[in-house]
Amino acid sequence: MRRHPSMAAPEVVKEDYRADLYSALQSEERPGSFAMTGSFKMLHTPGLELPELGPISLPLAPQQAEMMARLCSQAPFGRGEVTVYDSSIRKCLQMSPDEFKLAGPQWDAQIRQLANGAVKQGLGLPKHVKVVPQLYKQLLYEPGCFFTPHRDTEKNDGMFATLVVVLPSAHSGGELIIRHAGKDVVFDSSEETLHNVHYSAFFADCEHEIRPVTEGYRLALIYNLIAQNTAQILAPADNRSAVQNVLDAIQAWGKDADGPEKLVMPLEHQYCTKSLSFQTLKGSDIGTIDIVLQAAIAASGPRFHVYLGMLKKEEVGGGYGDDMDDMEVQDFSLELLHIIAPELGAVAFDRLPIDEEFEVLPEGALEGHEWDDEQIEEATGNEGASMERWYHHAALLLWPHANHWKIACTNSLSTAMKDTGSLAERIEGSPDSEERPDLLLALNALCGAGAKLDLSQTKALAALLVKFGDASMAQILLTKLPVSIAAQVLFPLGGRFGWTALAAAATGVFERACTPFGLADCFNLLLQLAPAIQAPGGIAPNETNRALEGVSVTSGGARSGETCTTGSSGPEGTMAGNDAEGSCGTNAEQGPADDDELERARLCARIIPLLVAKICPPPAAVPARGFYYSDPPLFSLRDTATASAFVRVLERFGADTWRPAAAALVKNQVSSALGSVPGLLSHLVGDNGLDQSEAPGGGSPKAVALARSLADALAPALIAERDPPSVVAHFFATPRLHDVETTLAPALKELAQWLGTPARLETPSFVALSGGCVKALEAKTGTRPAAPRSWALPAACACKCGECRQLVQFCLDPVRTVLQLCVAKPVKKHVQASISKCRLPVHIVGQSFNGGVNVPLICHKNGSQGAADEQALQGSGTKIAEYERDMGALAELRALGGVALQERRTNEPVVANNQGAQTGGKHVHKRARVVIDLGDD
């Protein structure tokens, strides 16, 4: 739906070419063309008979054609009043009407109907004229036959045209080419079906020729067309002036960058959707469309597209009356449906929106049009009545070729992509192909429609751009695409066209990707863009580093002039770039980077300040808050993926450049999600997917630095005296997120390093947190897991068959408790006998003794529960290792608290929910959970 005309709309300047185009289309001398072609189903056969051969079958058989040729004579041609035989000008065989017979009872009537119907309309004859077809000759063209360009002479009074009826006969070549007023019509019956009759009619003074037949036989009946009921000399309409005016208007339209994409002109007559075609036009519509089609095929004119379609206008509204005049139009739409092309006949486009104020010719053409249907729905309750009305009307549709692909994308992107792919296949490997400019138009239009492309379409389009496109198209595409899809094609396009050429578009992708919830993807994309680190230790080559030097940020409290440095140091616990990894220094031993690496580095240097500024924008005035106001989401290290990606960014580009952003991310993370900070700390100093061999504690230098920054921000919140119990209790209330051994204990060690002095370690919150962790670990490690049992049992057997040897080996195995033997029933009996005779410490389970090979014999060791004991034995080693690890963590936590912790434990009761208690003599707890009673302090 579009806005109602009564709504405000920008002023539109009407171009002169629109009026010129409409005037040209209305200025035809008369409707009709100098030539027309068509075909019809052979409902009534001609009944062709030769006295010597009898009935001739159709389609024409080659054997009968050869016999007919022997009966024919050489066809002459007229030169003034003289009849001439010259095979260099005309080579053809003929029969006069007295040498053959058309015995079909309805054939003559069918030809008369054709002459006074389709032929009369196609040639634009007046309605009162009666056309009489008069059989002149039968012509047979063998391979090599032809007729050079010539004009027909008038054989009878009133003759004005010639009708050529090609009977079903297989052949190649033999095209009839008709020329008049600088235009050609080609009638190629060889490409048509053999099951129809094909015909062409043209005015007698039109030059025409028959191209050589290359294969088969072309059999045709020639009729002279006689006009009756008229004294007028009938000749082809001369619409050359109108055609040229159309071409001039189209030329001017194509130069107007702000002009309409397309123009629609309602036709004079009414048509239904099923009957609308270029062959079924009536009255003045024939002449109008003929002028357009003549202009469209003009060799020297601008290229444009011609279609027919059904305009549909629809209005909806409402009011408080019972009559349509009481209704107010609230919305309306105008679109063209069932759009057909002249060469296809089938639907070329399903629907296109039409701007009534800008794209309808002439202006106001649809005003006062009668509605096909009007419906009013009566008012109900407090709601008024509603109305809906619409109409359909056939229309001519035009647009310059420069707009074709943009309009095609509006109709169907998938079809436009398919057609573009086909076009690319045709011209691939042909750099001078005439269709290459058309392909560039198609690619440009598809790039402009990038916002509507899905991922597969985008990848296909990017592949075409890499082969045939240019940097400007790639920029348009990256600007239009959603961020998630743009990231998928950014690097193929950058590699093809260069990062310098795509700098603006690529920067825009990163700015759009930098959102509070997409920060991890943004960082990972930046790491993909970063040039490769080629030097040992992570120092990039000279040229790359120089591109990254001097990156400064002045935003949100950042220091202006901060640059990437080599080996700069900072106080412990800060994010100074004091390590070689990821620094932006230079190395004199490194050679210059190649162009791609250098362009990547320069683009990174352009993008990084923009990202930092977006993450930590300067403080702005607080806007007035409405009732439903909510603060926008903050940039933060909201999950481990974001934290890991940020660490890799710090390691790759250096810490100083990102200092303002790091401060903002840490501050926002602590303030918005206090409970997730310990998990991030554990992730950064533990398993974060990086090389953990370079720093104590397992984390990389930048990961440890970021963890310290988080600890710096977290510690004041933990030791805030205003409400210490709530902060500490938060961790113990979510044991799955903040388990002691992997989250809280590492966080406490970082906090202890930050607090430093014994006095600060005695703060109530720290003591409560560390005391709770100690209690939880003590409860978990209360009982050491039992040593694993060995299931090796003494066994010996005198039988040395394979199954008995397996039994003995199974008994001696310290781990296995279940044995399966896929053997036949006789072997099962032997195994059972061996177990009994040798007193082996195993027994057969269930009904496995019965059955054949498909039912395995299952044996358990005596005293075991089968597979359950195997699993318990395999897990005992893990339990013991976990116990040893917990004991080590407990010792570290006890050392952190010192005397203050011991005193606190005697005065502050801590109740532990000991899930590690003995249950049936087995150690069943999996994770310590703690509930702390902090009392009144």
mmCIF file of C-alpha atoms in Angstrom, residues 17 38 137 180 252 299 305 397 461 469 547 591 675 690 698 853 870 932:
data_model
loop_
_atom_site.group_PDB
_atom_site.id
_atom_site.type_symbol
_atom_site.label_atom_id
_atom_site.label_comp_id
_atom_site.label_asym_id
_atom_site.label_seq_id
_atom_site.Cartn_x
_atom_site.Cartn_y
_atom_site.Cartn_z
ATOM 1 C CA TYR A 17 9.861 13.594 -22.897
ATOM 2 C CA GLY A 38 1.265 -16.368 -37.335
ATOM 3 C CA LYS A 137 0.795 -21.122 -56.975
ATOM 4 C CA HIS A 180 9.765 -1.762 -45.506
ATOM 5 C CA ALA A 252 15.871 11.637 -23.382
ATOM 6 C CA ALA A 299 18.798 -0.996 -34.939
ATOM 7 C CA HIS A 305 11.646 -2.961 -22.981
ATOM 8 C CA LEU A 397 4.526 -0.875 -19.848
ATOM 9 C CA LEU A 461 26.746 -12.530 -6.255
ATOM 10 C CA GLY A 469 32.516 -6.621 -11.226
ATOM 11 C CA ALA A 547 50.601 1.507 9.176
ATOM 12 C CA GLY A 591 61.482 -6.909 4.745
ATOM 13 C CA GLY A 675 28.017 -12.389 39.276
ATOM 14 C CA LEU A 690 45.482 -19.481 24.065
ATOM 15 C CA GLY A 698 48.405 -20.625 32.897
ATOM 16 C CA VAL A 853 25.858 -66.856 16.799
ATOM 17 C CA GLU A 870 33.806 -51.700 35.175
ATOM 18 C CA ILE A 932 26.680 -18.941 54.735
#
